[in-house]
mmCIF file of C-alpha atoms and ligand atoms in Angstrom:
data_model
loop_
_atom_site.group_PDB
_atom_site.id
_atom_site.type_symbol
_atom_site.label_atom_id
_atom_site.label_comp_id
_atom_site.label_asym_id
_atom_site.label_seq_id
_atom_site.Cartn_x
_atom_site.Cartn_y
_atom_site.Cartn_z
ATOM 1 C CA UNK A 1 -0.642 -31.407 6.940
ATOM 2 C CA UNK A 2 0.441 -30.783 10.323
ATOM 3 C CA UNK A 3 -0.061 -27.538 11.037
ATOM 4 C CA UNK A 4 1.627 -25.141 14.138
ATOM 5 C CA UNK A 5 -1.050 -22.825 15.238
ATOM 6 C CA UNK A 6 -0.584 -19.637 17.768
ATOM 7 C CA UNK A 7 -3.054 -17.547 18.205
ATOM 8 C CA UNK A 8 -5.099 -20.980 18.399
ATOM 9 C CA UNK A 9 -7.256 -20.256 21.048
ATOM 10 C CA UNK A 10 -8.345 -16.790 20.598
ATOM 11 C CA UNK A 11 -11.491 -15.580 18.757
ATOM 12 C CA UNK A 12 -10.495 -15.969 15.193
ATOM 13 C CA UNK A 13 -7.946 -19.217 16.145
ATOM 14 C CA UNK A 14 -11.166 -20.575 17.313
ATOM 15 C CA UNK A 15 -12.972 -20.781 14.560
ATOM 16 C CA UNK A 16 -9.593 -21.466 12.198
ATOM 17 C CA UNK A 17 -8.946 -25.060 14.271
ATOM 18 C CA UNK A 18 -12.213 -26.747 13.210
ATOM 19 C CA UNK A 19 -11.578 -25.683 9.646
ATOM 20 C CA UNK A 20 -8.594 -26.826 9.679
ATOM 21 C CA UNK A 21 -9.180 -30.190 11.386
ATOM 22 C CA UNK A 22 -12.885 -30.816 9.141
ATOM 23 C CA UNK A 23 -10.513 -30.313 6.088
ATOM 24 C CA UNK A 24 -8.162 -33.728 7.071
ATOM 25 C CA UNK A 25 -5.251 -31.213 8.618
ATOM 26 C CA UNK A 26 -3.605 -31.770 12.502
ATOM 27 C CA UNK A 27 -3.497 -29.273 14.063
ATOM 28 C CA UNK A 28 -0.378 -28.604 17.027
ATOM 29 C CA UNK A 29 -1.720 -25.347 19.023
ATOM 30 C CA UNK A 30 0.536 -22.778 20.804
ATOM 31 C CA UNK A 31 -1.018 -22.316 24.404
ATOM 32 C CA UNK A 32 0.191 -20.166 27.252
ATOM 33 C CA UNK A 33 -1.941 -21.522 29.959
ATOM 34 C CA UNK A 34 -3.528 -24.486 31.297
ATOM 35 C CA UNK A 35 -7.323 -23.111 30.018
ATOM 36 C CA UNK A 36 -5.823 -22.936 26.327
ATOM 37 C CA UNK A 37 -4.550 -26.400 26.226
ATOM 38 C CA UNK A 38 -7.520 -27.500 27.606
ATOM 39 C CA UNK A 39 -9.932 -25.931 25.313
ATOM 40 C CA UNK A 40 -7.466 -26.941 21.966
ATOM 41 C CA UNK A 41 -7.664 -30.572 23.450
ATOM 42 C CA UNK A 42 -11.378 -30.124 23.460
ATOM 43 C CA UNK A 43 -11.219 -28.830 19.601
ATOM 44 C CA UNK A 44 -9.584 -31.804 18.667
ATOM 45 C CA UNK A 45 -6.169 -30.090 18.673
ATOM 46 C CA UNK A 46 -2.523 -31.053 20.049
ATOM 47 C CA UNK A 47 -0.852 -28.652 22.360
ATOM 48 C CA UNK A 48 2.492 -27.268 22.196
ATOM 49 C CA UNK A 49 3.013 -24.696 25.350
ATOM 50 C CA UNK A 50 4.967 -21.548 24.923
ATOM 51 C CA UNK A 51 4.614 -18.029 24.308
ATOM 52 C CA UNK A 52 5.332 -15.379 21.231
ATOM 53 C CA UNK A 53 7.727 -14.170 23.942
ATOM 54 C CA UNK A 54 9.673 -17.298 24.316
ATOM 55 C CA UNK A 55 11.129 -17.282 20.877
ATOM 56 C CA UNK A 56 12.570 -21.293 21.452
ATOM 57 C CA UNK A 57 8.871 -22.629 21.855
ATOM 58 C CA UNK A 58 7.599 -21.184 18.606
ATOM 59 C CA UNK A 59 11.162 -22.614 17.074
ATOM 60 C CA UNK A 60 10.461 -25.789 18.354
ATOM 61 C CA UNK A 61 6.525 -25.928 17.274
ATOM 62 C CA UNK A 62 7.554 -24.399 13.590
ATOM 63 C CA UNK A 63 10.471 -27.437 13.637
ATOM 64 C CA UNK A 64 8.091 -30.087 14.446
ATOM 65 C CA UNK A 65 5.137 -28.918 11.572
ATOM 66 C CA UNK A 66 4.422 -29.248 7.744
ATOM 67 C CA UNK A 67 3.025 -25.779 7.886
ATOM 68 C CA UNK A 68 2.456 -22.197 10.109
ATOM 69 C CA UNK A 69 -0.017 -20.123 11.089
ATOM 70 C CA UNK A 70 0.866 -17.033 13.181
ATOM 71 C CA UNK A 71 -2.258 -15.351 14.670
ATOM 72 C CA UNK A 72 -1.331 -14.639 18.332
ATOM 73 C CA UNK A 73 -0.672 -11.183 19.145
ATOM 74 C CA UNK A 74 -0.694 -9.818 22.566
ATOM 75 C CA UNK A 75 -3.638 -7.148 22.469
ATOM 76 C CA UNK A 76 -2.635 -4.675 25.143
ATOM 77 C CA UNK A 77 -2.827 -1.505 23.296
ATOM 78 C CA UNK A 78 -1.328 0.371 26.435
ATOM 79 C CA UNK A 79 2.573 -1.296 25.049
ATOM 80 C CA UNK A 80 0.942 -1.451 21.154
ATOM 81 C CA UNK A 81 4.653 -0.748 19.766
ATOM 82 C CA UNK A 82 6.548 -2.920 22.065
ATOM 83 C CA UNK A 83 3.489 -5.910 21.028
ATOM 84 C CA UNK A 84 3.903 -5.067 17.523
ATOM 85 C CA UNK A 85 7.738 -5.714 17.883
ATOM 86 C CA UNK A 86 7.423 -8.972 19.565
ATOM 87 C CA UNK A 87 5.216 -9.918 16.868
ATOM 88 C CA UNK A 88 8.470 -9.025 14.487
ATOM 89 C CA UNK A 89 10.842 -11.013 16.614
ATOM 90 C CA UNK A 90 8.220 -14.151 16.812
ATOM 91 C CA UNK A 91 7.295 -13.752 12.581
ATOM 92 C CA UNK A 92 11.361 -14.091 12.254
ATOM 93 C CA UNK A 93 11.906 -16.678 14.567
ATOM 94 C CA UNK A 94 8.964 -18.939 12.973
ATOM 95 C CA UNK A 95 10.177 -18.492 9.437
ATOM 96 C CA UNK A 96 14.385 -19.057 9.972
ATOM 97 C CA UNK A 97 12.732 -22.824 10.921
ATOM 98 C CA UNK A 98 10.825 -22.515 7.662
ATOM 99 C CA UNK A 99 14.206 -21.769 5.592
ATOM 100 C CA UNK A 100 15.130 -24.283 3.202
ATOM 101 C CA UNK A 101 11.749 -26.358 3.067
ATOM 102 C CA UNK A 102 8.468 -25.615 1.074
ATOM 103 C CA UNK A 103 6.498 -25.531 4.162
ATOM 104 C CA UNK A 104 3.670 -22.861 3.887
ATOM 105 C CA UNK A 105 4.064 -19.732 6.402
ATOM 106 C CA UNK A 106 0.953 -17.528 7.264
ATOM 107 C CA UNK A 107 1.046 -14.211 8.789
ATOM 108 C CA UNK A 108 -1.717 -11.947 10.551
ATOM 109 C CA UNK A 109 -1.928 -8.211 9.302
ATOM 110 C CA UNK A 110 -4.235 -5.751 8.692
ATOM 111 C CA UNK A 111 -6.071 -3.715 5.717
ATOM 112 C CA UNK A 112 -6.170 -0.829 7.459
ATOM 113 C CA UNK A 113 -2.199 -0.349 7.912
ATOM 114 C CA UNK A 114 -2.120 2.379 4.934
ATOM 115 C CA UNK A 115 -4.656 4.623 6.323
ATOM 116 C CA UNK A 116 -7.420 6.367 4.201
ATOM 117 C CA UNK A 117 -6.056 6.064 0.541
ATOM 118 C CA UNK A 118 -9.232 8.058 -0.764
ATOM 119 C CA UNK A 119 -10.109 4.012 -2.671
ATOM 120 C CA UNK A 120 -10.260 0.548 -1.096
ATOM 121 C CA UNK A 121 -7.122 -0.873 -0.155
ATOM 122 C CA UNK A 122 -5.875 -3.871 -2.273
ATOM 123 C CA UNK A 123 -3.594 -6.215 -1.864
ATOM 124 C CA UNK A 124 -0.881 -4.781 -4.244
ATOM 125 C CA UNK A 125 -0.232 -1.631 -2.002
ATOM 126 C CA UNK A 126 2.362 -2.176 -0.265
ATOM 127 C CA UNK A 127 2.344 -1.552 3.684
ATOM 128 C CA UNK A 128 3.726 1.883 4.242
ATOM 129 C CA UNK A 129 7.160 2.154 6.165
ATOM 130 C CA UNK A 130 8.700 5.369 7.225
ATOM 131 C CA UNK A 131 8.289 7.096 10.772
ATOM 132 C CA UNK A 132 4.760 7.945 10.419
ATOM 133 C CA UNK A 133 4.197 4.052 9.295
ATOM 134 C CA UNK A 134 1.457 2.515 12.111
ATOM 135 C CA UNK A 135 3.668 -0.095 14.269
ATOM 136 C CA UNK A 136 1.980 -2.864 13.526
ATOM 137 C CA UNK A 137 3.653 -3.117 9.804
ATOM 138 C CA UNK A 138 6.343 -4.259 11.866
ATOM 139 C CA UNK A 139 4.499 -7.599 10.909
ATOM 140 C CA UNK A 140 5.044 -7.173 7.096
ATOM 141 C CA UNK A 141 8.244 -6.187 7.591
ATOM 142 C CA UNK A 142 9.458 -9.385 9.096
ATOM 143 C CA UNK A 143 7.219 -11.416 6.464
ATOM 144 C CA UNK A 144 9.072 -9.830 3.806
ATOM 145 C CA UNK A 145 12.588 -10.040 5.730
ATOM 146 C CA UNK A 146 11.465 -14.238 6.184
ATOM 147 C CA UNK A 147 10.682 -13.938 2.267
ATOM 148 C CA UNK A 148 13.636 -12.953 1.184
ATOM 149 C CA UNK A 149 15.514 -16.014 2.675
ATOM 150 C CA UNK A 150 13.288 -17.972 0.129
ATOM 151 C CA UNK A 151 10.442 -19.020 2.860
ATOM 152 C CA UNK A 152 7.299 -19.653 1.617
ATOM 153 C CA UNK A 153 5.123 -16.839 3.485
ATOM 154 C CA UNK A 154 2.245 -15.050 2.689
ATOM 155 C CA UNK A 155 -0.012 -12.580 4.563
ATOM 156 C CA UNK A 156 -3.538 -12.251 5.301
ATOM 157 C CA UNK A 157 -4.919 -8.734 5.984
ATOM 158 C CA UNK A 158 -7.558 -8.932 8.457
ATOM 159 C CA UNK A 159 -10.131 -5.647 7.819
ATOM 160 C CA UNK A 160 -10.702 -4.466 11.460
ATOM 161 C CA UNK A 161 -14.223 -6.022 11.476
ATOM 162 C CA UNK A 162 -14.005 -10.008 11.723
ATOM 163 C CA UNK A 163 -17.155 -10.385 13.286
ATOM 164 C CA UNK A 164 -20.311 -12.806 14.193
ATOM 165 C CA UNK A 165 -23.152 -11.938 16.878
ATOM 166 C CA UNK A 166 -20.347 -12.148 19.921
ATOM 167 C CA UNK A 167 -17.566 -9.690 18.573
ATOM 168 C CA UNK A 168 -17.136 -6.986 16.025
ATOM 169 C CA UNK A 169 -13.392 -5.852 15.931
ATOM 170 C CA UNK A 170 -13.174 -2.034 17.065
ATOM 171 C CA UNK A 171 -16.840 -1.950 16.671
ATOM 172 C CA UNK A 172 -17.094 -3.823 20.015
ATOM 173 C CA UNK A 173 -14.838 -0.827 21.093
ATOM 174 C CA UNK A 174 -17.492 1.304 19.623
ATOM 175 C CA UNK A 175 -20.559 -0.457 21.209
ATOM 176 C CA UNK A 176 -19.017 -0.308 24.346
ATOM 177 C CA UNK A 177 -18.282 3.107 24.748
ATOM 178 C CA UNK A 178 -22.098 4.082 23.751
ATOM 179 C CA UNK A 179 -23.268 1.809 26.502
ATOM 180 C CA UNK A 180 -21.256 4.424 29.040
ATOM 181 C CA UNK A 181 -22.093 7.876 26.825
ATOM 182 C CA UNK A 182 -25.476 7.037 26.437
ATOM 183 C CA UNK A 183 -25.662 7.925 22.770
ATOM 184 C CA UNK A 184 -24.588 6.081 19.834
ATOM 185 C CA UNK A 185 -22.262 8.845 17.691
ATOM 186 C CA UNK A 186 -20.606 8.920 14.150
ATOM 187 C CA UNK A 187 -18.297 11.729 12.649
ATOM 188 C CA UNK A 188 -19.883 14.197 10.231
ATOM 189 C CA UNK A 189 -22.348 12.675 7.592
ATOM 190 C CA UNK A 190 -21.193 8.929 8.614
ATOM 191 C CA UNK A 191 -20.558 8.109 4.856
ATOM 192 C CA UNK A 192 -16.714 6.729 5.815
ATOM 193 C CA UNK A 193 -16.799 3.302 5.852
ATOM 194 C CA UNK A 194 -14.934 0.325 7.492
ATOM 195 C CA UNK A 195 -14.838 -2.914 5.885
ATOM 196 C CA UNK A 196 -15.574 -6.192 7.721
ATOM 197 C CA UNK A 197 -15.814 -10.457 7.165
ATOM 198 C CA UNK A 198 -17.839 -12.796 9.181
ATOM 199 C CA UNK A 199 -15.277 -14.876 11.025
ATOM 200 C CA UNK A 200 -16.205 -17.937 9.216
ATOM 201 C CA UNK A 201 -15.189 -16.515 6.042
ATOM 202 C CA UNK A 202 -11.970 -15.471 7.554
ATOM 203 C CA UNK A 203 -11.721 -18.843 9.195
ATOM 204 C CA UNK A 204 -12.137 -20.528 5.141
ATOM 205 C CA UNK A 205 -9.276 -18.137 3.796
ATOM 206 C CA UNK A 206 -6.836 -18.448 5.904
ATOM 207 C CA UNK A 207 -6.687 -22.731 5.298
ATOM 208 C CA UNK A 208 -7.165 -22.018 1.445
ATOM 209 C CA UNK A 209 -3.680 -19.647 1.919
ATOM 210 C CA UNK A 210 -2.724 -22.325 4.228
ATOM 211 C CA UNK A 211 -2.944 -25.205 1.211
ATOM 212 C CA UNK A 212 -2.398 -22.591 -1.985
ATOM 213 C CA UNK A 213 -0.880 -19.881 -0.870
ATOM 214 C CA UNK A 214 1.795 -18.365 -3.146
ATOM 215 C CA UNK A 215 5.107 -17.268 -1.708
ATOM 216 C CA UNK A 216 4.873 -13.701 -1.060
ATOM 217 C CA UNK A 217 1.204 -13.172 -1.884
ATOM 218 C CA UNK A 218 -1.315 -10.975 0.174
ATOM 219 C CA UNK A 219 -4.696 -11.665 0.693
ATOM 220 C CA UNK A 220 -6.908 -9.837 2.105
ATOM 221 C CA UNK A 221 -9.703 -11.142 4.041
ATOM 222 C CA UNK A 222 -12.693 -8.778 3.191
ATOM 223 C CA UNK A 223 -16.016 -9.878 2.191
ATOM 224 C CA UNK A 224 -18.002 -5.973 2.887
ATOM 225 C CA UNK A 225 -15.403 -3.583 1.493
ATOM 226 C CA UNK A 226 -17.105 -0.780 3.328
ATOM 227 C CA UNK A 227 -19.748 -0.343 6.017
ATOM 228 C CA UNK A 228 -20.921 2.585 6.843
ATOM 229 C CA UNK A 229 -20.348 4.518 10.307
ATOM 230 C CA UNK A 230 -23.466 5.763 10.124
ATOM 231 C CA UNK A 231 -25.088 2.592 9.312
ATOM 232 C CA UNK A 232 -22.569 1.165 11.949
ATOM 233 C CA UNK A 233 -24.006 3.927 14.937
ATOM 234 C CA UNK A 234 -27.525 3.366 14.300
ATOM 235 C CA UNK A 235 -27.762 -0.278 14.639
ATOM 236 C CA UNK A 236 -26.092 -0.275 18.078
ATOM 237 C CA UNK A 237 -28.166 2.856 19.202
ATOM 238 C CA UNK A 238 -31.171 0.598 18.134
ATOM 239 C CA UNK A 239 -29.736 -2.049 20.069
ATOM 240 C CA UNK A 240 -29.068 0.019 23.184
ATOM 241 C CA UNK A 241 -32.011 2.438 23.026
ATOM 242 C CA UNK A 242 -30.125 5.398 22.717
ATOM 243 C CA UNK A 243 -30.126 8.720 20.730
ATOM 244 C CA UNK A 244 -27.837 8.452 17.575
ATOM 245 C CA UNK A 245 -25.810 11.622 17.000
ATOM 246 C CA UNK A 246 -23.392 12.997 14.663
ATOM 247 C CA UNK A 247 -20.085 14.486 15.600
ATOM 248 C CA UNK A 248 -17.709 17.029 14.136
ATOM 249 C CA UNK A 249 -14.203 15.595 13.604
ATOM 250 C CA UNK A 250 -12.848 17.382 17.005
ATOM 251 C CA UNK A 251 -15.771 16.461 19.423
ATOM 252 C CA UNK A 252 -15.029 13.011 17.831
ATOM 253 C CA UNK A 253 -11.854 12.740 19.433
ATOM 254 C CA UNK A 254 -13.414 13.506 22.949
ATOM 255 C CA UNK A 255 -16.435 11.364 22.546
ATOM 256 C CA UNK A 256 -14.221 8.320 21.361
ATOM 257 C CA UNK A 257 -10.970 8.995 23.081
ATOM 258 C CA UNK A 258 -8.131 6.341 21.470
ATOM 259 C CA UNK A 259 -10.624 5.526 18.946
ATOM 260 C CA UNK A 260 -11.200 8.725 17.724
ATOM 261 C CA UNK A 261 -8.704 8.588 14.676
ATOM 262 C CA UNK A 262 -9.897 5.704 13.391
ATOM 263 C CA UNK A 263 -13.959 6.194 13.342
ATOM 264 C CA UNK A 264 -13.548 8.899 10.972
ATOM 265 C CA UNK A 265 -11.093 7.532 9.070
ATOM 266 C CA UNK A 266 -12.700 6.056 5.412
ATOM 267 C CA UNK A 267 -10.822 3.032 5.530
ATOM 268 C CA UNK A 268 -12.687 0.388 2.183
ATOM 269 C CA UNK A 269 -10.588 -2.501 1.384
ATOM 270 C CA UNK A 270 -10.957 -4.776 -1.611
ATOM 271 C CA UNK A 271 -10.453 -8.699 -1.983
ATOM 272 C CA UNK A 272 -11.026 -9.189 -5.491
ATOM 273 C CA UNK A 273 -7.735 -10.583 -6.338
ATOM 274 C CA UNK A 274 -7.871 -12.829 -3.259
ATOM 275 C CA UNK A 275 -11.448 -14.026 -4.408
ATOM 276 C CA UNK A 276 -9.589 -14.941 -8.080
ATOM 277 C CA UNK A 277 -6.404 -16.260 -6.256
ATOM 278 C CA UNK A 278 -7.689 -18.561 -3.799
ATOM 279 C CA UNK A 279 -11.144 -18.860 -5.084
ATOM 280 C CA UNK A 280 -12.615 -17.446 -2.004
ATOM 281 C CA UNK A 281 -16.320 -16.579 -1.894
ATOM 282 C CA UNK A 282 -18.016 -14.802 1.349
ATOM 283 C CA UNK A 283 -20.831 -16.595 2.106
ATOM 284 C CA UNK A 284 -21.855 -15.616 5.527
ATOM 285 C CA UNK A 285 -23.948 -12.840 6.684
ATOM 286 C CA UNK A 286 -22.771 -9.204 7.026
ATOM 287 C CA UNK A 287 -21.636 -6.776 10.210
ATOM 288 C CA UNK A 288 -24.894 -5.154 10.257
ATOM 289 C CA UNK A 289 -26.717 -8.543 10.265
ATOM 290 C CA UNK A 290 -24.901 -9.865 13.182
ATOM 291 C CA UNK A 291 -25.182 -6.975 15.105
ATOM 292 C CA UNK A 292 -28.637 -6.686 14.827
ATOM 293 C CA UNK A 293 -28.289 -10.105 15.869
ATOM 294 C CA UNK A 294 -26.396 -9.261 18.827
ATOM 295 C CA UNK A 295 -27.958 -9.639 22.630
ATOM 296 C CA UNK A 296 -27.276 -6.073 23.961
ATOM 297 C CA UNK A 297 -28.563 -6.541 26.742
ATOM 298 C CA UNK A 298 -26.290 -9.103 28.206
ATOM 299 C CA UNK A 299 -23.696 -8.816 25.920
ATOM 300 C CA UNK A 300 -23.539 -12.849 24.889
ATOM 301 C CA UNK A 301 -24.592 -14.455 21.977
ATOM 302 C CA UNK A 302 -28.184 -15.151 21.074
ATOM 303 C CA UNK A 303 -28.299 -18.979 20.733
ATOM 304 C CA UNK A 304 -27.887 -19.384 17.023
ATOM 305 C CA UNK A 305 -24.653 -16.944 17.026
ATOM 306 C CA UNK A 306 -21.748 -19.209 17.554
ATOM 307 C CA UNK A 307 -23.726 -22.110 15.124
ATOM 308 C CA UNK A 308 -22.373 -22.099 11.553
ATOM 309 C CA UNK A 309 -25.557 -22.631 9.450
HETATM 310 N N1 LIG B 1 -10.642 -9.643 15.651
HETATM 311 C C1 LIG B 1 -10.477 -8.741 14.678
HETATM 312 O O1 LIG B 1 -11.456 -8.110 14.238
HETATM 313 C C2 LIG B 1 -9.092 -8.502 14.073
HETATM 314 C C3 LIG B 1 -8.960 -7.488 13.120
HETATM 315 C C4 LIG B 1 -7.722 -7.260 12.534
HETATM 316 C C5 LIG B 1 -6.632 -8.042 12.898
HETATM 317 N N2 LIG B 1 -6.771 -9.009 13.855
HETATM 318 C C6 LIG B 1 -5.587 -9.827 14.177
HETATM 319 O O2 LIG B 1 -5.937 -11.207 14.057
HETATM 320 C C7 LIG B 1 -5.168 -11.990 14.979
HETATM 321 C C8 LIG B 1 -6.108 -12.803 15.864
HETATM 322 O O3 LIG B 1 -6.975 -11.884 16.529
HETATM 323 P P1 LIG B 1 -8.120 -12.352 17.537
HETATM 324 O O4 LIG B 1 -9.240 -11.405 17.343
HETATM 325 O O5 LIG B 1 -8.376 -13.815 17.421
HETATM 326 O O6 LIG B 1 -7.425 -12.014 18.915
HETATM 327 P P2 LIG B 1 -7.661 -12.631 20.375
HETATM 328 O O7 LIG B 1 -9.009 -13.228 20.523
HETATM 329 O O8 LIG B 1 -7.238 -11.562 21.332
HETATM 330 O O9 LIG B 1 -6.600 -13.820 20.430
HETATM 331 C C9 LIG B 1 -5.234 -13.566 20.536
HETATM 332 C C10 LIG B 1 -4.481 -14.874 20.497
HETATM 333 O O10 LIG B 1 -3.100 -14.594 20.765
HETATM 334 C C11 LIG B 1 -2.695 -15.368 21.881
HETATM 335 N N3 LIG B 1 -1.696 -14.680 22.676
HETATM 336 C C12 LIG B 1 -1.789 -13.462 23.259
HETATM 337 N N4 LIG B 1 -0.665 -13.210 23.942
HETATM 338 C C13 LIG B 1 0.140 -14.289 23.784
HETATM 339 C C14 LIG B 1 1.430 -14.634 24.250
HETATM 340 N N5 LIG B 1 2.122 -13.800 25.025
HETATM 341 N N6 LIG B 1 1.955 -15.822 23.877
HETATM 342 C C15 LIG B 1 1.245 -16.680 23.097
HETATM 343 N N7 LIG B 1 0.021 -16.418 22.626
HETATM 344 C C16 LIG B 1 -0.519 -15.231 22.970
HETATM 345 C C17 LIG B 1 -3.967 -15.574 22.696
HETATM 346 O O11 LIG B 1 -3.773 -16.641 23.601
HETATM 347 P P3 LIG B 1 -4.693 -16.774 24.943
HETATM 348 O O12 LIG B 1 -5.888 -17.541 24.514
HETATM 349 O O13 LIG B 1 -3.825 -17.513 25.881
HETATM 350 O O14 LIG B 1 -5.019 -15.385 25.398
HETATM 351 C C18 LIG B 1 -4.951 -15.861 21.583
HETATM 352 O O15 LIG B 1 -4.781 -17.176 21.104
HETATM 353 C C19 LIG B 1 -4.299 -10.983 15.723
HETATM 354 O O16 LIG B 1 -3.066 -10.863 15.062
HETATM 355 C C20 LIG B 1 -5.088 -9.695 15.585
HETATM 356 O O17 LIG B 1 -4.311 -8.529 15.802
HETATM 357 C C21 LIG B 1 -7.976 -9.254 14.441
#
């Protein structure tokens, strides 16, 4: 099918084109800049220039495809509500094309929206709304608003680690911030956990929800439904030959600053109805593997990193 794409060119659009492309699909890329459209020429892609802001251009790309992926968001956690509500407005724009048709509509969300539940997240909880909700349910919310006018949408929950030997999520947050403290921390005991997919994997699920995908279905996107902080903190202090530390909860929140919330939150998600929906299997390696994998020192990719193998 021909397939509308934003979010095309960024780090998990990247690796979603060629597996869409390898699988016999077209692929018509949203890009914002001359650099984008180059590089989705270069993938094998079409271009279609716009941005999530310009709500016509993502009409117009949804009007002129079999099927849409939304994975663009504007990461500039400095305006995080205001992004998460252009994300709304750009989810409802895409899916009034969609109205009326069978055309398959997939959204980007998270598995961490509900918080620490005390048990892995699963797709049947539902995201939680109210004034203490995090913003970016504001995505759900317009996938279920585009549902209910009969659209065929469904959502993949991203866990906050899709990673391979270049990026890590918030762990590249993490990694980061212990090159400039000079010691590699986690809260308490370091037994919370965050769960994580190679971006290949991710890549593989989000074309099998693209071709089977059930109207109104979740999936999440998890192939380690917890890692270990602790684990987490002393690979990277390995890798940066530094001291690896615990924290208490409130030193946590100076050491980590924005972060602080979230890496001693225990936040385990599950996939195993997504593996039984979609027949999704994980095959790649794990977080810890690619970050031991990881070039510290200059912060790129050792050669075999971007390779699938
Ligand atoms: N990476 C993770 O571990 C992770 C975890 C959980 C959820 N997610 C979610 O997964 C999705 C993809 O994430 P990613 O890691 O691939 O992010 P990314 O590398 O930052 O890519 C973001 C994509 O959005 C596009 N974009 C940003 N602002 C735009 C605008 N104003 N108009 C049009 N396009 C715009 C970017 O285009 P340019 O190339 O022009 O910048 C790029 O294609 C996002 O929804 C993200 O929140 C990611």
């Amino acid at each position: 099918m021909r397939v509308f794409f934003t979010g095309a060119t960024g780090f998990i659009g990247s690796a979603i084109v060629p597996e869409l492309i390898n699988a016999g699909h077209q692929v018509l890329g949203l890009a914002r800049s001359e650099a984008g459209a180059k590089s989705l020429i270069a993938a094998g892609a079409q271009v279609h220039r716009g941005d999530v802001e310009d709500l016509e251009s993502l009409r117009k790309g949804a009007a002129m495809s079999d099927g849409v992926i939304h994975a663009a968001f504007i990461h500039d956690f400095s305006k995080y509500k205001e992004n998460c509500e252009i994300d709304r407005r750009a989810i409802e724009a895409l899916g009034a094309v969609l109205v009326g048709s069978d055309r398959p509509f997939i959204v980007t969300s998270g598995t961490g929206m509900a918080g620490d539940l005390g048990r892995p997240s699963t797709e049947a909880d539902d995201p939680p709304s109210g004034p203490n909700a995090i913003p970016r349910v504001a995505s759900e919310e317009a996938a279920a608003a585009v549902a209910a006018h009969g659209v065929r949408v469904s959502v993949v929950r991203l866990p906050q680690q899709v990673h391979d030997t270049r990026k890590q999520g918030l762990v590249t947050y993490i990694i980061a911030m212990t090159r400039e403290k000079g010691v590699s921390a986690y809260v308490g005991d370091g037994k919370n956990r965050w769960p994580a997919v190679h971006l290949f994997d991710a890549a593989r699920l989000y074309r099998l929800a693209l071709e089977n995908g059930s109207a109104g279905a979740r999936y999440h996107a998890v192939a380690e439904e917890g890692v270990a902080l602790r684990d987490i903190a002393e690979v990277i202090g390995r890798g940066l030959n530094v001291p690896v530390v615990s924290k208490s909860p409130k030193e946590a929140m100076e050491h980590f600053g924005w972060l602080g919330p979230f890496v001693g939150s225990d936040l385990p998600a599950s996939s195993a109805q997504t593996q039984a929906q979609l027949d999704w299997r994980p095959t790649e390696r794990g977080l810890i593997a690619d970050l031991e994998e990881m070039n510290y020192q200059s912060g790129t990719v050792a050669a075999s990193a971007a390779r699938r193998t």
